[in-house]
Short mmCIF file of C-alpha atoms and ligand atoms in Angstrom, two decimals:
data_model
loop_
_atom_site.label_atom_id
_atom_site.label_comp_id
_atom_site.label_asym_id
_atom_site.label_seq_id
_atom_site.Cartn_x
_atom_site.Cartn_y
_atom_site.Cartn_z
CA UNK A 118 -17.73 -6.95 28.37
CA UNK A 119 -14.14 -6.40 27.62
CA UNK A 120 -12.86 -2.69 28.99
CA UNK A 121 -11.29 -0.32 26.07
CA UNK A 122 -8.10 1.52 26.81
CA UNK A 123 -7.16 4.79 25.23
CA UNK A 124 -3.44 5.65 26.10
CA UNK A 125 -1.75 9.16 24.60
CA UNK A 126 1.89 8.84 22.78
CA UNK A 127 2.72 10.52 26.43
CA UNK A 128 1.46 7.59 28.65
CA UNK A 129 -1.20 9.20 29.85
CA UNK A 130 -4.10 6.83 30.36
CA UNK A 131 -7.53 8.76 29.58
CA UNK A 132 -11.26 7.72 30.35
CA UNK A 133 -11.85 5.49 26.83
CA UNK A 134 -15.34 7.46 26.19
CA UNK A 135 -13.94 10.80 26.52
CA UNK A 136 -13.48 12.67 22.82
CA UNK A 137 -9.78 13.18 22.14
CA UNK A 138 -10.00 14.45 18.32
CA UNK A 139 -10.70 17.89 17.02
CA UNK A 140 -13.63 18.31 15.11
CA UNK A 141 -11.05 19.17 12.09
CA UNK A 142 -7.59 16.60 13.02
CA UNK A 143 -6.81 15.87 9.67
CA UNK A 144 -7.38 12.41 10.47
CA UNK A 145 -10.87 13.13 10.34
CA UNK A 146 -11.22 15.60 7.21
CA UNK A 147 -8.31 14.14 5.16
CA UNK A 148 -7.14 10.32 6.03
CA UNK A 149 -3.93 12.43 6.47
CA UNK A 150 -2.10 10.30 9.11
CA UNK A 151 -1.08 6.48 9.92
CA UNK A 152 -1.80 3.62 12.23
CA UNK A 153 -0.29 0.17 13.44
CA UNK A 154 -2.17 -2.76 14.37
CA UNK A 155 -1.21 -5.16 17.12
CA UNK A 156 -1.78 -8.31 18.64
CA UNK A 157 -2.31 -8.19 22.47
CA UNK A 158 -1.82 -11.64 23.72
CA UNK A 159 -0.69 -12.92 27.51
CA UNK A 160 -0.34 -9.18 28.53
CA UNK A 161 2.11 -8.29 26.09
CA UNK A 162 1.90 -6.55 22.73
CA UNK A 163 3.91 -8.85 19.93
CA UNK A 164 6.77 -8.13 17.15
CA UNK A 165 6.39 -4.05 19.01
CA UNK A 166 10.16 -3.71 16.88
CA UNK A 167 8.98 -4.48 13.55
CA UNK A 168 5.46 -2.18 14.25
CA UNK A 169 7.57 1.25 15.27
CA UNK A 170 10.23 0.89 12.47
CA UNK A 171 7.21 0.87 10.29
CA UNK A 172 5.74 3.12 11.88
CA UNK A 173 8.88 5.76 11.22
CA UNK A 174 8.67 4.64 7.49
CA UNK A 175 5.26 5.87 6.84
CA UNK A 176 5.89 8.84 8.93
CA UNK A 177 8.56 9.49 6.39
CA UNK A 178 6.46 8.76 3.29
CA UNK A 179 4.20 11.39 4.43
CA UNK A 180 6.61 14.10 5.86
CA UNK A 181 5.23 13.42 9.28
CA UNK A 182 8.09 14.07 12.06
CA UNK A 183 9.75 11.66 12.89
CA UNK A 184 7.86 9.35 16.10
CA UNK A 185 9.46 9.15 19.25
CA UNK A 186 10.10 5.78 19.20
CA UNK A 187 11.23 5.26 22.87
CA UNK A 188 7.65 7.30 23.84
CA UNK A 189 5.77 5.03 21.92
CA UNK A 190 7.42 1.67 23.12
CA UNK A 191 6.57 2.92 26.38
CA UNK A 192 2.89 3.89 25.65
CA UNK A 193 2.61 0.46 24.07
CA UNK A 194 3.72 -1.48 27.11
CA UNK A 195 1.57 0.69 29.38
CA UNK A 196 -1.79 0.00 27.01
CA UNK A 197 -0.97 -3.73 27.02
CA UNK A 198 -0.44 -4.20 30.90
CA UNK A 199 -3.41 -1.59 31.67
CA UNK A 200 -5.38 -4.16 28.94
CA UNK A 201 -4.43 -7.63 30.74
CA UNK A 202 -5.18 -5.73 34.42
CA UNK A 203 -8.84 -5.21 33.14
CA UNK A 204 -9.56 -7.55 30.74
CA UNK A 205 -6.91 -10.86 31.58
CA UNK A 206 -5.63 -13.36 29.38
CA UNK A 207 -8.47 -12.10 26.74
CA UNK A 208 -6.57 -10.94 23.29
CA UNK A 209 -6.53 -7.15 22.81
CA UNK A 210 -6.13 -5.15 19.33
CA UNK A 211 -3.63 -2.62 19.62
CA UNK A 212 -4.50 0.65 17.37
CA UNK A 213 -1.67 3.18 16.80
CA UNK A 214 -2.69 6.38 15.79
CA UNK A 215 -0.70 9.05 14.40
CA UNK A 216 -2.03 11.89 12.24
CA UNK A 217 -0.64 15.41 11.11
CA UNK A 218 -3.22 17.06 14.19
CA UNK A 219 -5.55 19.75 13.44
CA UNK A 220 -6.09 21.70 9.87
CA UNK A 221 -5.77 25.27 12.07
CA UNK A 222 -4.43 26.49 14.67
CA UNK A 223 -6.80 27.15 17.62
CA UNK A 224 -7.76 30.75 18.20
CA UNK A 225 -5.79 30.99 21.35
CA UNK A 226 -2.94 28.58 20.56
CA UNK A 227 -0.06 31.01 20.76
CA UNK A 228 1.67 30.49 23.04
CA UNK A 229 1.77 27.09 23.27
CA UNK A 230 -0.19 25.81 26.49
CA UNK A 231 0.88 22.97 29.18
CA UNK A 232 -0.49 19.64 29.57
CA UNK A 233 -4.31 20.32 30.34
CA UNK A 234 -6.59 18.76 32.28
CA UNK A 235 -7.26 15.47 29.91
CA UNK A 236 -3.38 15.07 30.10
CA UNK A 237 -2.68 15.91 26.57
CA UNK A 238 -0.40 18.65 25.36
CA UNK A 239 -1.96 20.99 23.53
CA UNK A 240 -0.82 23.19 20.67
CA UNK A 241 -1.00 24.58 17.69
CA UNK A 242 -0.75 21.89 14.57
CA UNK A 243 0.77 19.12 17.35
CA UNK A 244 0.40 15.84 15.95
CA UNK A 245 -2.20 13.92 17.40
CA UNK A 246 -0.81 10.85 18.98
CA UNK A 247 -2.52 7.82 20.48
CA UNK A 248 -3.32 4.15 20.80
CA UNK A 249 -6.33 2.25 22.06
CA UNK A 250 -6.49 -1.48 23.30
CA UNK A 251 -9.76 -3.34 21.96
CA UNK A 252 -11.00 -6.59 22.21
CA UNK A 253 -10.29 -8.80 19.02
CA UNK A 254 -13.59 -9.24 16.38
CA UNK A 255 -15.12 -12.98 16.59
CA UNK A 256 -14.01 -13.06 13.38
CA UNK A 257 -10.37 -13.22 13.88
CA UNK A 258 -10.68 -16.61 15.97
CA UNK A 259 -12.92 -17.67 13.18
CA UNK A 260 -11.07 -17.48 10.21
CA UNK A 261 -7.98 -18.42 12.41
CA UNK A 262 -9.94 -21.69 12.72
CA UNK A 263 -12.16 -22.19 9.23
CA UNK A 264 -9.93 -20.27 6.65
CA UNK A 265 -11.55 -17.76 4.05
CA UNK A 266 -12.95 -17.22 0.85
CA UNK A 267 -11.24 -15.42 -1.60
CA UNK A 268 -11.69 -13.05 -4.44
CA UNK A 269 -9.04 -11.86 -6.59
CA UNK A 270 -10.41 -8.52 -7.80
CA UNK A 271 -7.95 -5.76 -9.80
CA UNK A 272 -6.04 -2.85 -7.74
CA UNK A 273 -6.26 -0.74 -11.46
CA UNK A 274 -2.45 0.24 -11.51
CA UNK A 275 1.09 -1.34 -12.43
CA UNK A 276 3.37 -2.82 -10.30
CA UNK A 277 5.87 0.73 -10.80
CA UNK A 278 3.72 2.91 -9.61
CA UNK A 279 5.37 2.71 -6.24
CA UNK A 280 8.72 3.73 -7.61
CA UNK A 281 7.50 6.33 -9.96
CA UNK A 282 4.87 8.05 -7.82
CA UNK A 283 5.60 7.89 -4.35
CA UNK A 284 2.61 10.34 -3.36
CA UNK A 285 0.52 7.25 -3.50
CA UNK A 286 1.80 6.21 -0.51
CA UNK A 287 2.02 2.34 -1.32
CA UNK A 288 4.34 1.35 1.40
CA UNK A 289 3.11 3.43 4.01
CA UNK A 290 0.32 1.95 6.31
CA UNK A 291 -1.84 5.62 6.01
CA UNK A 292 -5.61 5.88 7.91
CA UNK A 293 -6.77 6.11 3.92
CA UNK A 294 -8.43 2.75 3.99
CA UNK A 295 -11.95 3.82 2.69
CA UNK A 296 -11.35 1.71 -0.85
CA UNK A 297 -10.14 -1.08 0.94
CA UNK A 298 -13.15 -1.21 3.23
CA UNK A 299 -15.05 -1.13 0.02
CA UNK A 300 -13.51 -3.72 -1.53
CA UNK A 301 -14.16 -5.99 1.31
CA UNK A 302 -18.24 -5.03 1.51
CA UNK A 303 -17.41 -6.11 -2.86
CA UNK A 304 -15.93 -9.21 -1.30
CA UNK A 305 -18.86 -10.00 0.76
CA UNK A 306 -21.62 -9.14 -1.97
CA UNK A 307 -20.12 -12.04 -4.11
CA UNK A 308 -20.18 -14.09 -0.67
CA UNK A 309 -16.77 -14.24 -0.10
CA UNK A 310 -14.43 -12.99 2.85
CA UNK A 311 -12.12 -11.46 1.64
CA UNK A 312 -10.02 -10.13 -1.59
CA UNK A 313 -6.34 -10.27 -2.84
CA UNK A 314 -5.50 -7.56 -5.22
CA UNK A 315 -4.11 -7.90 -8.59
CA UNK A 316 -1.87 -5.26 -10.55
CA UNK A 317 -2.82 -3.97 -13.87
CA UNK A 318 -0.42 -6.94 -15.20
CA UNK A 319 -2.01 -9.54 -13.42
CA UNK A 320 0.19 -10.03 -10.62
CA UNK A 321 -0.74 -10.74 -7.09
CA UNK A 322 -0.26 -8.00 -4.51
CA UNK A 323 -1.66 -8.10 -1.23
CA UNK A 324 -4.77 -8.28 0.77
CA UNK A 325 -7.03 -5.25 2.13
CA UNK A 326 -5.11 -6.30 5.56
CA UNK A 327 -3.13 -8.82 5.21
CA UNK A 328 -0.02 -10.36 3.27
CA UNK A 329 -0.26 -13.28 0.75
CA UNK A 330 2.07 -16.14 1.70
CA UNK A 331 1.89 -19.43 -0.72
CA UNK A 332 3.19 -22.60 0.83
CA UNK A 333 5.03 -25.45 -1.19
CA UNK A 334 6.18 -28.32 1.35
CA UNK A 335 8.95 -26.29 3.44
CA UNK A 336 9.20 -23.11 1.47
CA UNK A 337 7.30 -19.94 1.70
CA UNK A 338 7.26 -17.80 -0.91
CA UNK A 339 5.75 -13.97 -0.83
CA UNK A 340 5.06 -11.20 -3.11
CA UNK A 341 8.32 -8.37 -3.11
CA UNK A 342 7.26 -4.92 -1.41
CA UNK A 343 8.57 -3.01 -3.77
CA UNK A 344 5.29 -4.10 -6.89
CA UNK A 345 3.11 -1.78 -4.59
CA UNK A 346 2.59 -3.31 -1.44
CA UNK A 347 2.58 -3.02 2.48
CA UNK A 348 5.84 -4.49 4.09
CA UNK A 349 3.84 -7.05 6.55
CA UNK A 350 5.15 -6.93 10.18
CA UNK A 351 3.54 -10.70 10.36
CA UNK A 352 5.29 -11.72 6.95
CA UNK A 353 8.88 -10.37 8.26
CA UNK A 354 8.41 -12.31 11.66
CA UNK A 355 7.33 -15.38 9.75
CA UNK A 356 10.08 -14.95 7.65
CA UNK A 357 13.03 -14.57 10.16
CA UNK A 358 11.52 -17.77 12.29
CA UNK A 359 11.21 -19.92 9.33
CA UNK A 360 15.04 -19.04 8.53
CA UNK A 361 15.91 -20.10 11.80
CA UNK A 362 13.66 -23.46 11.52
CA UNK A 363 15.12 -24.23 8.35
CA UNK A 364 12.31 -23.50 6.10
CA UNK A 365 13.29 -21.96 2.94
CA UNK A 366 12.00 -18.05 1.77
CA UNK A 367 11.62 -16.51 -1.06
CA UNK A 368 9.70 -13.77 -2.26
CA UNK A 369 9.02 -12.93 -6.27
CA UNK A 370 6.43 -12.13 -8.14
CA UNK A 371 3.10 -14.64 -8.15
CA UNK A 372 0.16 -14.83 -10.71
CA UNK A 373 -3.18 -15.62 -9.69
CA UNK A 374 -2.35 -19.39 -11.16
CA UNK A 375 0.45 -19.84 -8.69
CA UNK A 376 -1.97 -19.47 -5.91
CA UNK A 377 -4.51 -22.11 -7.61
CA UNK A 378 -1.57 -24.71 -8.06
CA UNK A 379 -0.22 -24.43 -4.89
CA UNK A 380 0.20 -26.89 -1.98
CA UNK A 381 -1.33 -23.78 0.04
CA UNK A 382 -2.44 -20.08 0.33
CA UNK A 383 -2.28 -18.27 3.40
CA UNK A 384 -2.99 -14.76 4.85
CA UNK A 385 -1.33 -13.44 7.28
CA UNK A 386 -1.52 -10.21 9.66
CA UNK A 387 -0.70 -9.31 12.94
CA UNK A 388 -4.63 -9.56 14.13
CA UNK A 389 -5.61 -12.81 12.76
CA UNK A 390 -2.15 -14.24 12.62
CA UNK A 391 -2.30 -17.41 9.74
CA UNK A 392 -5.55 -17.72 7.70
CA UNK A 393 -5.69 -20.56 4.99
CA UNK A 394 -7.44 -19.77 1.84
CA UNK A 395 -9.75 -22.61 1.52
CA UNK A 396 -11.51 -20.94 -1.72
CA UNK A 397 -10.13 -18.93 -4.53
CA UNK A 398 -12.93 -17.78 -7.27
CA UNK A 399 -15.17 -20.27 -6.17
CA UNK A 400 -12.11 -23.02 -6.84
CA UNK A 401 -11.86 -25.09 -3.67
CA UNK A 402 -8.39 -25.25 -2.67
CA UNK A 403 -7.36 -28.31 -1.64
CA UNK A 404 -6.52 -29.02 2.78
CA UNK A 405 -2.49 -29.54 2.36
CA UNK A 406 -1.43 -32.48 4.85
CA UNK A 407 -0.15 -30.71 8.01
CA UNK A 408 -1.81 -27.17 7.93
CA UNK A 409 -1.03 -26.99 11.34
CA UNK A 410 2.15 -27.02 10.85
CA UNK A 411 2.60 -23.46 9.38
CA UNK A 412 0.27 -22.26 12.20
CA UNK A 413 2.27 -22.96 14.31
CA UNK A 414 5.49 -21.42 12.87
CA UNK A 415 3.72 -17.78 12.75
CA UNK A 416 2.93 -18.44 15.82
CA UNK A 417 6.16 -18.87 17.02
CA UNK A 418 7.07 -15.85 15.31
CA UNK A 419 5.48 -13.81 17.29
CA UNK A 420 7.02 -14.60 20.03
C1 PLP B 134 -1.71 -3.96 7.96
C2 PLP B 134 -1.66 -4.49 6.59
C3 PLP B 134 -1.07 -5.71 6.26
C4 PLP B 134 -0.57 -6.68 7.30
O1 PLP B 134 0.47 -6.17 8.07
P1 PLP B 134 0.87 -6.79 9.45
O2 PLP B 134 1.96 -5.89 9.88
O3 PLP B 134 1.33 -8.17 9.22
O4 PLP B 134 -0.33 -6.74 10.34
C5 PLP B 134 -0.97 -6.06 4.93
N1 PLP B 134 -1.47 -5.28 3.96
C6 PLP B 134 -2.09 -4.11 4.23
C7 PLP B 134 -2.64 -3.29 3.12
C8 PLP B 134 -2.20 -3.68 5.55
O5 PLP B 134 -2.81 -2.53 5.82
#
C-alpha cells in the first residue's frame, strides 16, 4: 500500500491523516483557490518550471498573493524524495494546493501566533498552502496503454469570453472543478471515458484535464489558449521537445471534423502523459502507423 505524503508550502512534513483545513478555508466553502498536478516519476517531480509559473498566473487571475516560488520548489523536491524513500520507483501524483485560507479570522488570531505544534503558521486569513504525494489511479497506466473514448459535449459559451470576462477564470487552473467532474460521470453514462469540450461556435477546446493535441505525420497542431482554455504544462513541454526534434507546431483553431479526419487525436496531461483517442462519438478512429512514436516524444519532454 503506497504511503501518502502531505508537505506544507514551508517544508514541513506532517502525519498524512492529520486534518490540516479549517472547517471554513475557502477551499472548502467556495472552490476559492488553485492547484497543480504533477507527475512523480524516478524520485523526481517533472516540468516543476512550467507548474510554478502557472501556478503564479492563476494566483494572479484570482488576486491571490503572489506564491513564493523558491518555497514551493523546495516543498516540491522535499514531497518527491520523502515519496521515492517510502514508496520507490512507484509513480506519485503531486497535488498543489493553494487557496485564499479561512473565510474569518479566528477568535484569538490577533496577534499573529508562531509556528504551532503541527508546524504550520498560523494566522489570521493566511493562505493555506500545501501539497500531497499520492499514488497514480490504475487508470492512468490504462489509458496510457488502451487509449479512450471520447465525447464531444458543448462548454455553452464563445470562444471571447476569456477576453471579455476574465472573472471566469478560464486560464487559471482554480479547485472549481465540480462541472468538470460532472461532465466526466456524463461521459461515462454514454460509456465513454472521457469528453472534449466544444465552444458555443463549435470549436474544440480542451478536455476536463487534459489538452487536445491532433497529429498529422510530423506536425502537432493544438487549440490557442486564448478561445477559453487551460495553458497545458504537458502541451508546452511537448511543444518545446518537438521543436528541438524537428517536428513542426502549430496551434489554431480545430472543429470537431478536424479531429475525425485526422492521422491522430491525442490527450495529454501531466498525470497520464499521451492518451490516443481511439473513439470519437462512437466513430472508431483509425491506429496511425507508429503511435509509439509520439509517446515517446512527450515522454521525452518531460524530462
Ligand atoms: C490540468 C488541466 C489540463 C492539463 O494540464 P497539464 O499541465 O498538462 O497537466 C488541461 N485542461 C484542464 C482544464 C486542466 O485542468
Amino acid at each position: 500500500m503506497a504511503q501518502p505524503i502531505l508537505v506544507t508550502v514551508d517544508g514541513a512534513v506532517l502525519d498524512p491523516d492529520v486534518p490540516i483545513l479549517h472547517a471554513d478555508d475557502l477551499a472548502a466553502v467556495r472552490g476559492d483557490g488553485i492547484f497543480e498536478t504533477l507527475l512523480v516519476r524516478d524520485g523526481r517531480a517533472r516540468v516543476v518550471d512550467l507548474h510554478l509559473q502557472r501556478l503564479s498566473r492563476s494566483a494572479k487571475a484570482l488576486d491571490l498573493p503572489a506564491p513564493d516560488e523558491e518555497k514551493w520548489a523546495d516543498a516540491i523536491a522535499t514531497g518527491a524524495r520523502v515519496w521515492a524513500e517510502t514508496n520507490g520507483n512507484a509513480e506519485g501524483l503531486m497535488r498543489l494546493v493553494y487557496s485564499r485560507g479561512r473565510e474569518s479570522a479566528p477568535v484569538d488570531a490577533a496577534p499573529p501566533r508562531d509556528r504551532d505544534e503541527t508546524g504550520l503558521t498560523r494566522e489570521a486569513n493566511a493562505a493555506t498552502e500545501y501539497l500531497t504525494v499520492g499514488p497514480v489511479a490504475e487508470r492512468a497506466a490504462k489509458v496510457r496503454e488502451n487509449g479512450v473514448k471520447v465525447i464531444t459535449a458543448p462548454r455553452g459559451y464563445s470562444v471571447d469570453l476569456a477576453a471579455v470576462a476574465p472573472w471566469q477564470l478560464l486560464g487559471a487552473k482554480t479547485l472549481s472543478y465540480a462541472t468538470n467532474m460532472a461532465a466526466l460521470r456524463y461521459a461515462a453514462e454514454q460509456g465513454a471515458d472521457d469528453v472534449i469540450y466544444t465552444s458555443s461556435e463549435g470549436y474544440v477546446l480542451e478536455s476536463p484535464r487534459s489538452t487536445v493535441i491532433v497529429v498529422e505525420g510530423k506536425r502537432l497542431i493544438t487549440p490557442p489558449p486564448e478561445i477559453g482554455i487551460l495553458s497545458g504544462t504537458t502541451q508546452q513541454a511537448l511543444f518545446a521537445q518537438a521543436d528541438k526534434d524537428g517536428w513542426e507546431t502549430e496551434v489554431h483553431a480545430l472543429r470537431p471534423a478536424d479531429l475525425i479526419c485526422a492521422e491522430s487525436v491525442w490527450l495529454v496531461s501531466s498525470i497520464t502523459l499521451a492518451t490516443r483517442v481511439i473513439e470519437l462519438n462512437g466513430y472508431s478512429m483509425t491506429t496511425p502507423a507508429r503511435p509509439q512514436d509520439f509517446s515517446a516524444l512527450v515522454d521525452r519532454a518531460i524530462g
